[in-house]
Structures are given as C-alpha cells and as structure tokens.
Amino acid sequence: MKSSFTLLARNNAWANHRLLATCEALPPGEWDAERVSFFPSLKATLEHIHEVDLYYLDALEDGGRGRALFSEDRSFPDAAALRLAQAPVDARLIAFCETLTEADLSRQVATDRGAHGIVAERVDHLLLHLFQHQIHHRGQAHAMLAGTSVAPPQLDEFFLDYDRHPSAEAYQ
C-alpha cells in the first residue's frame, strides 16, 4: 500500500506541474478571468489546491497549524509563481509518502475542523481524501482551460507505459 501512495504523490506532482506550466501560456487576463466552475477562475481553483495541500500536509506531519493556514495570503499573480510555490509542497508530499511504514497508514492524525473541533483521521484515509480533492479540482481547471486559447494538457497517462507522457519520467 505504501508504494501506491508514493506513486499517487508522484503523479500528483507531475499533474500539478503540467497543468500549471500549461497555464503559464495563457494570454494576459486569462489566469484570473471569471469562469463557470466551483471556484470562479483558474487562479482561484489552483490556489485552492495549493492551500488545501498545505492544510492536509500540516495535519499529516503533525505541524499543529491547522486552520490558521487559511488566514495567510496565498494569492499568486500568475501560474509561474504558483508553480514555483506548489513544487516544494508536492515534494513534501512525496517525501512523506516515501517514509511511510505500514503501521503509519492506520495512525491517527489531528485535523482542525474549526467549529467542529479537532477530528482524528487515519493517515491512509486522509491521503486518499487529499488525492481525490486534487484530482477533482484539477479536472475543473482542465475544463476551464478548454474555454481559453490554450489547450488543456493530457493528465491521465502517468501509470501505464502505453501512453505515459515523457514529462512523467522525472516523477517516477
């Protein structure tokens, strides 16, 4: 199971890099242009992924900052700035998954749920939730890109040799 989480973390880093690198090609005004989705722009959607990654990594690493992380300004002027900020977060997640033991997977960590208090969650469940969250919102960003002059990148070919994009090799 541990190796699966490491592969998911590596795939996540590759997908974030590929999506953000594609967004760097957007013409001026397109990064934060209003769009139809859960969040109102590519900027807001991809910043949300970054912020939530930090929140869950803090819980997984027993950082203790919890929801206080959401009060910090994490607004990025463009996709290049966000890509540079996201890369070390993705590297932390990979490193966390690489050091997991089988016993760690069922370990409980504290998640600060605001008005609901501190909720203990299993590490494996929290990781699966985090990966699902990232995929969900990257899909929204992917769909938003389809409404721009920049074609959305393929993001679904990491694991299989058959159609793996060459850029994924750096994340294996």
mmCIF file of C-alpha atoms in Angstrom:
data_model
loop_
_atom_site.group_PDB
_atom_site.id
_atom_site.type_symbol
_atom_site.label_atom_id
_atom_site.label_comp_id
_atom_site.label_asym_id
_atom_site.label_seq_id
_atom_site.Cartn_x
_atom_site.Cartn_y
_atom_site.Cartn_z
ATOM 1 C CA MET A 1 0.000 0.000 0.000
ATOM 2 C CA LYS A 2 2.841 2.373 0.842
ATOM 3 C CA SER A 3 4.217 2.209 -2.709
ATOM 4 C CA SER A 4 0.771 3.091 -4.086
ATOM 5 C CA PHE A 5 0.682 6.279 -2.027
ATOM 6 C CA THR A 6 4.156 7.200 -3.259
ATOM 7 C CA LEU A 7 3.025 6.674 -6.870
ATOM 8 C CA LEU A 8 -0.073 8.786 -6.250
ATOM 9 C CA ALA A 9 2.069 11.559 -4.742
ATOM 10 C CA ARG A 10 4.435 11.450 -7.713
ATOM 11 C CA ASN A 11 1.530 11.502 -10.164
ATOM 12 C CA ASN A 12 0.070 14.434 -8.261
ATOM 13 C CA ALA A 13 3.319 16.418 -8.537
ATOM 14 C CA TRP A 14 3.558 15.698 -12.247
ATOM 15 C CA ALA A 15 -0.076 16.677 -12.886
ATOM 16 C CA ASN A 16 0.254 19.910 -10.905
ATOM 17 C CA HIS A 17 3.445 20.821 -12.758
ATOM 18 C CA ARG A 18 1.974 20.016 -16.153
ATOM 19 C CA LEU A 19 -1.269 21.906 -15.537
ATOM 20 C CA LEU A 20 0.434 24.978 -14.087
ATOM 21 C CA ALA A 21 3.087 25.011 -16.844
ATOM 22 C CA THR A 22 0.264 24.980 -19.388
ATOM 23 C CA CYS A 23 -1.452 27.868 -17.579
ATOM 24 C CA GLU A 24 1.763 29.873 -17.915
ATOM 25 C CA ALA A 25 0.989 30.150 -21.637
ATOM 26 C CA LEU A 26 -2.332 31.919 -21.017
ATOM 27 C CA PRO A 27 -2.620 35.394 -22.540
ATOM 28 C CA PRO A 28 -2.834 38.342 -20.104
ATOM 29 C CA GLY A 29 -6.104 38.421 -18.184
ATOM 30 C CA GLU A 30 -6.959 34.740 -18.718
ATOM 31 C CA TRP A 31 -5.350 33.469 -15.445
ATOM 32 C CA ASP A 32 -7.866 35.290 -13.272
ATOM 33 C CA ALA A 33 -10.716 35.702 -15.775
ATOM 34 C CA GLU A 34 -14.124 34.752 -14.389
ATOM 35 C CA ARG A 35 -15.257 31.282 -15.437
ATOM 36 C CA VAL A 36 -18.029 28.843 -14.607
ATOM 37 C CA SER A 37 -16.934 26.280 -12.025
ATOM 38 C CA PHE A 38 -16.875 25.708 -8.270
ATOM 39 C CA PHE A 39 -14.250 28.460 -7.966
ATOM 40 C CA PRO A 40 -14.643 31.466 -10.267
ATOM 41 C CA SER A 41 -11.271 31.297 -12.085
ATOM 42 C CA LEU A 42 -8.284 29.142 -12.907
ATOM 43 C CA LYS A 43 -6.300 31.221 -10.417
ATOM 44 C CA ALA A 44 -8.780 30.641 -7.579
ATOM 45 C CA THR A 45 -9.127 26.927 -8.338
ATOM 46 C CA LEU A 46 -5.399 26.216 -8.477
ATOM 47 C CA GLU A 47 -4.662 28.408 -5.445
ATOM 48 C CA HIS A 48 -7.293 26.393 -3.568
ATOM 49 C CA ILE A 49 -5.477 23.145 -4.390
ATOM 50 C CA HIS A 50 -2.242 24.663 -3.084
ATOM 51 C CA GLU A 51 -3.809 25.921 0.143
ATOM 52 C CA VAL A 52 -5.610 22.657 0.910
ATOM 53 C CA ASP A 53 -2.431 20.685 0.180
ATOM 54 C CA LEU A 54 -0.675 22.792 2.832
ATOM 55 C CA TYR A 55 -3.520 22.218 5.308
ATOM 56 C CA TYR A 56 -3.500 18.424 4.937
ATOM 57 C CA LEU A 57 0.287 18.190 4.872
ATOM 58 C CA ASP A 58 0.350 20.111 8.137
ATOM 59 C CA ALA A 59 -2.011 17.545 9.656
ATOM 60 C CA LEU A 60 -0.084 14.585 8.227
ATOM 61 C CA GLU A 61 3.226 15.978 9.506
ATOM 62 C CA ASP A 62 1.729 16.851 12.926
ATOM 63 C CA GLY A 63 2.540 20.509 12.279
ATOM 64 C CA GLY A 64 -0.214 21.847 14.522
ATOM 65 C CA ARG A 65 -1.063 24.930 12.453
ATOM 66 C CA GLY A 66 -4.454 23.632 11.342
ATOM 67 C CA ARG A 67 -6.969 26.139 10.013
ATOM 68 C CA ALA A 68 -4.632 29.038 10.827
ATOM 69 C CA LEU A 69 -3.013 28.203 7.475
ATOM 70 C CA PHE A 70 -6.123 29.519 5.724
ATOM 71 C CA SER A 71 -5.662 33.015 7.168
ATOM 72 C CA GLU A 72 -2.366 33.550 5.320
ATOM 73 C CA ASP A 73 -2.354 35.358 1.971
ATOM 74 C CA ARG A 74 -1.628 32.891 -0.814
ATOM 75 C CA SER A 75 -2.525 34.919 -3.854
ATOM 76 C CA PHE A 76 -0.283 34.383 -6.864
ATOM 77 C CA PRO A 77 -0.027 36.919 -9.696
ATOM 78 C CA ASP A 78 0.391 34.213 -12.318
ATOM 79 C CA ALA A 79 0.696 30.481 -12.891
ATOM 80 C CA ALA A 80 4.508 30.611 -12.893
ATOM 81 C CA ALA A 81 4.558 31.966 -9.327
ATOM 82 C CA LEU A 82 2.081 29.339 -8.170
ATOM 83 C CA ARG A 83 4.038 26.565 -9.918
ATOM 84 C CA LEU A 84 7.173 27.632 -8.027
ATOM 85 C CA ALA A 85 5.253 27.596 -4.729
ATOM 86 C CA GLN A 86 3.478 24.287 -5.447
ATOM 87 C CA ALA A 87 6.616 22.319 -6.347
ATOM 88 C CA PRO A 88 8.083 22.191 -2.801
ATOM 89 C CA VAL A 89 4.664 21.271 -1.388
ATOM 90 C CA ASP A 90 4.435 18.394 -3.847
ATOM 91 C CA ALA A 91 7.999 17.355 -2.930
ATOM 92 C CA ARG A 92 6.997 17.306 0.764
ATOM 93 C CA LEU A 93 4.049 15.052 -0.018
ATOM 94 C CA ILE A 94 6.260 12.668 -1.983
ATOM 95 C CA ALA A 95 8.809 12.605 0.858
ATOM 96 C CA PHE A 96 6.049 11.969 3.395
ATOM 97 C CA CYS A 97 4.699 9.037 1.381
ATOM 98 C CA GLU A 98 8.180 7.599 0.801
ATOM 99 C CA THR A 99 8.832 7.419 4.544
ATOM 100 C CA LEU A 100 5.501 5.818 5.473
ATOM 101 C CA THR A 101 5.554 2.460 7.164
ATOM 102 C CA GLU A 102 2.648 0.028 7.085
ATOM 103 C CA ALA A 103 1.954 0.964 10.728
ATOM 104 C CA ASP A 104 1.793 4.667 9.786
ATOM 105 C CA LEU A 105 -1.128 4.047 7.441
ATOM 106 C CA SER A 106 -3.558 3.373 10.295
ATOM 107 C CA ARG A 107 -2.056 6.028 12.589
ATOM 108 C CA GLN A 108 -4.429 8.815 13.584
ATOM 109 C CA VAL A 109 -3.593 12.475 12.993
ATOM 110 C CA ALA A 110 -5.440 15.566 14.187
ATOM 111 C CA THR A 111 -7.365 17.671 11.685
ATOM 112 C CA ASP A 112 -8.596 21.067 12.804
ATOM 113 C CA ARG A 113 -12.215 21.314 11.626
ATOM 114 C CA GLY A 114 -12.924 24.765 13.033
ATOM 115 C CA ALA A 115 -16.317 24.856 14.761
ATOM 116 C CA HIS A 116 -16.370 21.045 14.732
ATOM 117 C CA GLY A 117 -13.142 20.891 16.727
ATOM 118 C CA ILE A 118 -10.255 18.525 16.262
ATOM 119 C CA VAL A 119 -11.126 15.356 14.382
ATOM 120 C CA ALA A 120 -8.762 12.379 14.313
ATOM 121 C CA GLU A 121 -8.317 10.821 10.881
ATOM 122 C CA ARG A 122 -6.338 7.808 9.688
ATOM 123 C CA VAL A 123 -3.270 8.686 7.600
ATOM 124 C CA ASP A 124 -4.296 6.399 4.723
ATOM 125 C CA HIS A 125 -7.804 7.834 4.613
ATOM 126 C CA LEU A 126 -6.522 11.405 4.752
ATOM 127 C CA LEU A 127 -4.088 10.744 1.905
ATOM 128 C CA LEU A 128 -6.825 9.212 -0.250
ATOM 129 C CA HIS A 129 -9.049 12.191 0.511
ATOM 130 C CA LEU A 130 -6.249 14.602 -0.426
ATOM 131 C CA PHE A 131 -5.552 12.874 -3.751
ATOM 132 C CA GLN A 132 -9.280 12.807 -4.571
ATOM 133 C CA HIS A 133 -9.529 16.524 -3.749
ATOM 134 C CA GLN A 134 -6.612 17.369 -6.036
ATOM 135 C CA ILE A 135 -7.945 15.301 -8.934
ATOM 136 C CA HIS A 136 -11.415 16.815 -8.546
ATOM 137 C CA HIS A 137 -10.218 20.411 -8.736
ATOM 138 C CA ARG A 138 -7.589 19.774 -11.414
ATOM 139 C CA GLY A 139 -10.431 18.382 -13.510
ATOM 140 C CA GLN A 140 -12.329 21.619 -13.042
ATOM 141 C CA ALA A 141 -9.252 23.634 -14.049
ATOM 142 C CA HIS A 142 -8.772 21.347 -17.042
ATOM 143 C CA ALA A 143 -12.341 22.056 -18.167
ATOM 144 C CA MET A 144 -11.847 25.801 -17.666
ATOM 145 C CA LEU A 145 -8.731 25.711 -19.844
ATOM 146 C CA ALA A 146 -10.855 24.269 -22.644
ATOM 147 C CA GLY A 147 -12.556 27.681 -22.804
ATOM 148 C CA THR A 148 -9.268 29.504 -23.459
ATOM 149 C CA SER A 149 -6.867 29.760 -26.376
ATOM 150 C CA VAL A 150 -4.522 27.312 -24.575
ATOM 151 C CA ALA A 151 -5.293 23.614 -24.985
ATOM 152 C CA PRO A 152 -5.593 21.667 -21.726
ATOM 153 C CA PRO A 153 -2.786 19.152 -21.202
ATOM 154 C CA GLN A 154 -3.274 15.403 -21.045
ATOM 155 C CA LEU A 155 -3.221 14.461 -17.378
ATOM 156 C CA ASP A 156 -4.418 10.857 -17.444
ATOM 157 C CA GLU A 157 -1.450 8.888 -18.763
ATOM 158 C CA PHE A 158 1.025 8.596 -15.886
ATOM 159 C CA PHE A 159 0.969 4.977 -14.747
ATOM 160 C CA LEU A 160 0.730 2.954 -17.940
ATOM 161 C CA ASP A 161 3.722 2.590 -20.222
ATOM 162 C CA TYR A 162 1.324 2.564 -23.180
ATOM 163 C CA ASP A 163 0.617 6.294 -23.262
ATOM 164 C CA ARG A 164 2.724 7.848 -20.486
ATOM 165 C CA HIS A 165 3.817 11.362 -21.372
ATOM 166 C CA PRO A 166 7.631 11.708 -21.450
ATOM 167 C CA SER A 167 7.493 14.514 -18.872
ATOM 168 C CA ALA A 168 6.215 12.000 -16.297
ATOM 169 C CA GLU A 169 9.585 10.218 -16.258
ATOM 170 C CA ALA A 170 11.002 12.883 -13.934
ATOM 171 C CA TYR A 171 8.415 11.998 -11.281
ATOM 172 C CA GLN A 172 8.990 8.226 -11.126
#
